[in-house]
Amino acid sequence: MLSIFLLFITFNENLSINLLIFNILLNIITLFPKSLIDS
């Protein structure tokens, strides 16, 4: 699934915007379990 998303980013014209969205998604994915563990 990740590779498909990366391919989508690569072929999309709005590369920087997609990288930003990807970064935000990655942060959410990594931060969410931490918040679950903390609580």
Coordinates of N, CA and C in Angstrom, one line a residue:
M1 N 0.8 -1.2 0.0 CA 0.0 0.0 0.0 C 0.9 1.3 0.0
L2 N 1.9 1.2 0.8 CA 2.8 2.4 0.8 C 3.5 2.6 -0.5
S3 N 3.9 1.6 -1.2 CA 4.6 1.7 -2.5 C 3.6 2.3 -3.5
I4 N 2.3 1.9 -3.4 CA 1.3 2.5 -4.4 C 1.2 4.0 -4.1
F5 N 1.1 4.3 -2.9 CA 1.0 5.8 -2.5 C 2.2 6.5 -3.0
L6 N 3.4 6.0 -2.9 CA 4.6 6.6 -3.3 C 4.6 6.8 -4.8
L7 N 4.1 5.8 -5.5 CA 4.0 5.9 -7.0 C 3.0 7.0 -7.4
F8 N 1.9 7.1 -6.6 CA 1.0 8.1 -6.9 C 1.6 9.5 -6.7
I9 N 2.4 9.6 -5.7 CA 3.1 10.9 -5.4 C 4.1 11.2 -6.6
T10 N 4.8 10.2 -7.0 CA 5.8 10.4 -8.0 C 5.2 10.9 -9.3
F11 N 4.0 10.3 -9.7 CA 3.4 10.7 -11.0 C 2.5 11.9 -10.9
N12 N 2.3 12.4 -9.7 CA 1.5 13.5 -9.6 C 2.3 14.8 -9.8
E13 N 1.6 15.8 -10.3 CA 2.3 17.1 -10.6 C 2.6 17.9 -9.3
N14 N 1.6 17.8 -8.4 CA 1.8 18.6 -7.2 C 2.6 17.8 -6.1
L15 N 3.9 17.6 -6.5 CA 4.8 16.8 -5.7 C 4.9 17.3 -4.2
S16 N 5.2 18.6 -4.1 CA 5.4 19.2 -2.8 C 4.2 19.1 -1.9
I17 N 3.0 19.3 -2.5 CA 1.8 19.2 -1.7 C 1.6 17.8 -1.2
N18 N 1.8 16.8 -2.1 CA 1.7 15.4 -1.7 C 2.7 15.0 -0.7
L19 N 3.9 15.5 -0.8 CA 4.9 15.2 0.2 C 4.5 15.7 1.6
L20 N 3.9 16.9 1.6 CA 3.4 17.5 2.8 C 2.3 16.7 3.4
I21 N 1.3 16.2 2.6 CA 0.3 15.4 3.1 C 0.8 14.1 3.6
F22 N 1.8 13.5 2.9 CA 2.4 12.3 3.3 C 3.1 12.4 4.6
N23 N 3.8 13.5 4.8 CA 4.4 13.8 6.1 C 3.5 13.9 7.2
I24 N 2.4 14.6 7.0 CA 1.3 14.7 8.0 C 0.7 13.3 8.4
L25 N 0.4 12.6 7.4 CA -0.1 11.2 7.6 C 0.9 10.4 8.4
L26 N 2.1 10.5 8.0 CA 3.2 9.7 8.7 C 3.3 10.1 10.2
N27 N 3.2 11.4 10.4 CA 3.2 11.9 11.8 C 2.1 11.4 12.6
I28 N 0.9 11.4 12.0 CA -0.3 10.9 12.7 C -0.2 9.4 13.0
I29 N 0.3 8.7 12.0 CA 0.5 7.2 12.2 C 1.5 6.9 13.3
T30 N 2.5 7.7 13.4 CA 3.5 7.4 14.4 C 3.2 8.0 15.8
L31 N 2.4 9.1 15.8 CA 2.1 9.7 17.1 C 0.9 9.1 17.7
F32 N 0.0 8.6 16.9 CA -1.3 8.0 17.5 C -1.0 6.8 18.4
P33 N -0.2 5.8 18.0 CA 0.1 4.7 19.0 C 0.8 5.2 20.3
K34 N 1.6 6.2 20.2 CA 2.3 6.8 21.3 C 1.3 7.4 22.3
S35 N 0.3 8.1 21.8 CA -0.7 8.7 22.7 C -1.6 7.6 23.3
L36 N -1.8 6.5 22.6 CA -2.5 5.4 23.1 C -1.8 4.7 24.3
I37 N -0.5 4.6 24.1 CA 0.4 4.0 25.1 C 0.5 4.8 26.3
D38 N 0.6 6.1 26.1 CA 0.7 7.1 27.2 C -0.5 7.1 28.1
S39 N -1.7 7.0 27.4 CA -2.9 7.0 28.2 C -3.2 5.7 28.7

